[in-house]
Coordinates of C-alpha atoms in Angstrom, one line a residue:
M26 CA 107.5 113.7 49.5
S27 CA 108.3 110.2 48.4
E28 CA 107.0 108.6 45.2
M29 CA 105.1 106.0 47.2
K30 CA 103.4 108.7 49.2
D31 CA 102.6 110.7 46.0
V32 CA 100.9 107.5 44.5
R33 CA 98.8 107.0 47.7
T34 CA 97.8 110.6 47.7
A35 CA 96.8 110.6 44.0
Q36 CA 94.8 107.4 44.6
A37 CA 93.0 108.9 47.6
V38 CA 92.2 112.1 45.6
S39 CA 90.8 110.0 42.7
R40 CA 88.5 108.0 44.9
E41 CA 87.2 111.1 46.7
F42 CA 86.7 112.8 43.4
I43 CA 84.6 109.9 42.0
E44 CA 82.4 110.0 45.1
F45 CA 82.1 113.8 44.8
A46 CA 81.2 113.6 41.1
I47 CA 78.5 111.0 41.8
E48 CA 77.1 113.0 44.8
T49 CA 76.7 116.1 42.6
G50 CA 75.1 114.3 39.7
V51 CA 78.1 115.1 37.4
L52 CA 78.8 111.4 37.0
N53 CA 75.7 109.3 36.0
F54 CA 75.2 105.7 35.1
G55 CA 72.8 104.2 32.5
E56 CA 72.9 104.3 28.7
F57 CA 74.3 107.4 27.0
I58 CA 75.5 108.1 23.5
T59 CA 78.9 109.8 23.3
K60 CA 79.9 112.4 20.7
A61 CA 81.7 109.5 18.9
G62 CA 78.4 107.6 18.7
R63 CA 79.4 105.0 21.2
K64 CA 76.9 103.6 23.7
S65 CA 78.5 104.4 27.1
P66 CA 77.3 103.1 30.5
Y67 CA 78.3 106.3 32.2
F68 CA 78.3 110.0 31.5
F69 CA 80.5 112.8 32.9
N70 CA 79.1 116.3 32.7
A71 CA 81.5 118.8 34.1
G72 CA 78.9 121.6 33.3
K73 CA 77.1 120.5 36.5
F74 CA 79.8 122.0 38.7
N75 CA 77.8 125.1 38.5
D76 CA 77.6 126.7 41.9
G77 CA 80.0 128.1 44.4
A78 CA 80.2 125.1 46.7
S79 CA 80.8 122.5 43.9
L80 CA 83.3 124.7 42.0
G81 CA 85.2 125.3 45.2
R82 CA 85.4 121.6 45.9
L83 CA 86.4 120.8 42.4
A84 CA 89.2 123.4 42.5
Q85 CA 90.5 121.6 45.6
F86 CA 90.7 118.4 43.7
Y87 CA 92.6 120.1 40.8
A88 CA 95.0 121.6 43.3
R89 CA 95.6 118.4 45.2
A90 CA 96.1 116.3 42.0
L91 CA 98.6 118.8 40.6
L92 CA 100.6 119.0 43.7
A93 CA 100.5 115.2 44.2
S94 CA 101.8 114.7 40.6
G95 CA 105.1 116.3 41.5
I96 CA 105.2 118.2 38.3
S97 CA 107.1 121.5 38.3
F98 CA 105.0 124.5 37.3
D99 CA 105.1 128.3 37.7
M100 CA 101.6 129.3 36.7
L101 CA 98.2 128.1 35.3
F102 CA 96.5 128.6 32.0
G103 CA 92.8 128.1 31.3
P104 CA 91.7 127.7 27.6
A105 CA 88.5 129.6 26.8
Y106 CA 85.8 129.0 27.8
K107 CA 85.5 126.3 30.4
G108 CA 89.2 126.5 31.4
I109 CA 88.8 130.1 32.4
T110 CA 86.8 129.3 35.5
L111 CA 88.8 126.1 36.2
A112 CA 92.2 127.8 36.1
S113 CA 91.1 130.8 38.3
A114 CA 89.4 128.5 40.8
A115 CA 92.4 126.2 40.9
A116 CA 94.7 129.1 41.5
V117 CA 92.6 130.1 44.6
A118 CA 92.7 126.5 45.9
L119 CA 96.5 126.3 45.4
A120 CA 96.9 129.6 47.3
G121 CA 94.9 128.1 50.1
L122 CA 97.3 125.1 50.2
G123 CA 100.3 127.4 50.4
R124 CA 101.2 127.6 46.7
N125 CA 100.4 131.0 45.3
V126 CA 100.8 131.2 41.5
G127 CA 99.5 133.4 38.8
F128 CA 97.0 132.3 36.1
A129 CA 96.0 133.5 32.7
Y130 CA 93.4 132.6 30.0
N131 CA 92.8 133.5 26.4
R132 CA 90.0 135.3 24.6
K133 CA 88.4 133.8 21.5
E134 CA 88.9 137.1 19.7
A135 CA 91.7 139.6 20.1
K136 CA 90.8 142.8 21.8
D137 CA 92.1 146.0 20.1
H138 CA 91.6 148.4 23.1
G139 CA 92.5 148.4 26.7
E140 CA 95.3 145.9 27.4
G141 CA 94.6 144.4 24.0
G142 CA 95.7 140.9 22.8
V143 CA 94.2 137.5 23.4
I144 CA 95.8 136.7 26.8
V145 CA 94.3 138.0 30.0
G146 CA 95.9 137.7 33.5
T147 CA 99.5 136.9 34.5
P148 CA 102.0 137.2 31.5
L149 CA 102.8 133.7 30.2
A150 CA 106.2 132.8 31.5
G151 CA 108.1 129.8 32.9
R152 CA 106.5 126.4 33.1
V153 CA 102.7 126.6 32.5
A154 CA 100.2 124.0 33.6
I155 CA 97.1 123.9 31.3
I156 CA 93.8 123.3 33.2
D157 CA 90.7 121.9 31.4
D158 CA 87.8 119.6 32.1
V159 CA 88.5 116.7 29.7
I160 CA 90.4 116.0 26.5
S161 CA 88.3 115.0 23.5
A162 CA 89.7 116.1 20.2
G163 CA 92.6 117.9 21.8
T164 CA 91.8 121.2 20.0
S165 CA 92.0 123.4 23.1
V166 CA 95.3 121.8 24.1
R167 CA 96.8 122.5 20.7
E168 CA 95.7 126.1 20.8
S169 CA 96.9 126.5 24.4
V170 CA 100.4 125.1 23.5
E171 CA 100.7 127.4 20.6
L172 CA 99.8 130.5 22.7
I173 CA 102.2 129.5 25.5
R174 CA 105.1 128.7 23.2
A175 CA 104.5 131.9 21.2
A176 CA 104.9 133.9 24.5
G177 CA 108.3 132.1 25.1
A178 CA 106.9 130.0 27.9
T179 CA 106.9 126.2 28.3
P180 CA 103.8 124.0 28.4
A181 CA 104.5 121.9 31.5
A182 CA 101.4 119.6 31.7
V183 CA 97.7 119.3 31.1
L184 CA 95.5 118.8 34.1
I185 CA 92.0 117.4 33.5
A186 CA 89.1 116.2 35.7
L187 CA 88.4 112.8 34.1
D188 CA 90.3 110.6 31.7
R189 CA 87.9 108.2 30.0
M190 CA 90.9 106.1 29.0
E191 CA 89.3 105.0 25.7
R192 CA 90.7 104.8 22.2
S193 CA 89.7 107.6 19.8
G194 CA 87.4 107.0 16.9
T195 CA 83.8 106.0 16.6
A196 CA 81.6 103.1 17.7
D197 CA 82.7 101.0 14.7
K198 CA 86.1 102.5 13.9
I199 CA 88.4 102.3 16.9
G200 CA 91.7 104.2 16.9
E201 CA 95.0 103.1 18.2
L202 CA 95.5 105.7 20.9
S203 CA 93.3 107.6 23.3
A204 CA 93.0 111.4 23.0
V205 CA 95.0 111.8 26.2
E206 CA 97.8 109.6 24.9
E207 CA 97.9 111.5 21.6
V208 CA 98.4 114.7 23.5
R209 CA 101.2 113.1 25.6
R210 CA 103.0 111.9 22.5
M211 CA 102.4 114.9 20.3
Y212 CA 103.7 117.5 22.9
G213 CA 105.9 115.4 25.0
M214 CA 104.3 116.5 28.3
P215 CA 102.3 114.7 31.0
V216 CA 98.6 114.7 31.2
V217 CA 97.4 114.5 34.8
A218 CA 93.8 113.4 35.5
I219 CA 92.1 113.8 38.9
A220 CA 90.5 110.4 38.2
G221 CA 90.3 107.9 35.3
L222 CA 88.3 104.9 34.2
N223 CA 90.4 102.6 36.4
A224 CA 89.5 104.7 39.5
L225 CA 85.9 104.5 38.6
L226 CA 86.0 100.7 38.2
A227 CA 87.8 100.4 41.5
Y228 CA 85.1 102.4 43.2
L229 CA 82.3 100.3 41.6
Q230 CA 84.1 97.1 42.8
G231 CA 84.1 98.4 46.4
G232 CA 80.7 97.1 47.2
T233 CA 78.9 100.4 46.8
D234 CA 75.2 100.7 45.9
L235 CA 76.3 101.3 42.3
A236 CA 78.2 98.0 42.0
A237 CA 75.5 96.8 39.6
H238 CA 77.0 99.1 36.9
R239 CA 80.4 97.5 37.3
D240 CA 80.1 94.8 34.6
A241 CA 78.8 97.3 32.0
V242 CA 81.6 99.7 32.7
A243 CA 84.1 96.8 32.6
A244 CA 82.7 95.6 29.2
Y245 CA 83.0 99.2 27.9
R246 CA 86.6 99.3 28.9
Q247 CA 87.3 95.9 27.3
R248 CA 85.9 97.1 24.0
Y249 CA 87.3 100.7 23.9
G250 CA 89.8 101.0 26.6
F251 CA 93.4 102.2 26.3
E252 CA 96.1 101.6 28.9
S253 CA 99.2 103.9 28.5
G254 CA 102.6 102.3 28.7

């Protein structure tokens, strides 16, 4: 597949995902306060992907985005707890697209009976793609990377649902990098998002019923946004 075709595929997946997130009520518009204390004109709540139909569709987006990225990977890893469901569902979706790979996840506490240990599923080996919903502080990514490397495997990429593309920090103290960019630089691996803030703005500029929120989202990006080089 050519690079141009990959780009077009990724753009199509992003737009479809934005539409899906709005339809399911996962993506909402208004006034919301983020964990960093910032007043945001939109809110993304992945916890609302909470039934079989929505999770199945979400998994298709993860699978399509990962394949469109062209990144080489051998298996999936889902950090506890949200990543457990996401990685297992994405593995099912990948198999449906003709790419059957193993998946694993971690326990929060080591088990001292049965198979023991903190890793459940396929033994960590080869190039491992980490599946999560978003990256905020990057804690789950750090823990995942440590577990993968300790097993002798290679962290290949992080795949998330939405990249807010905003600088770290608080409402008043704005950092230099976004959480996603910090992960990229710290671990030297790509972070692939099904969609990002740019895709959201492009959707709002498309003359939809939600176009009235475009200026507020654009102003938020102007104040806090981060564009990776």
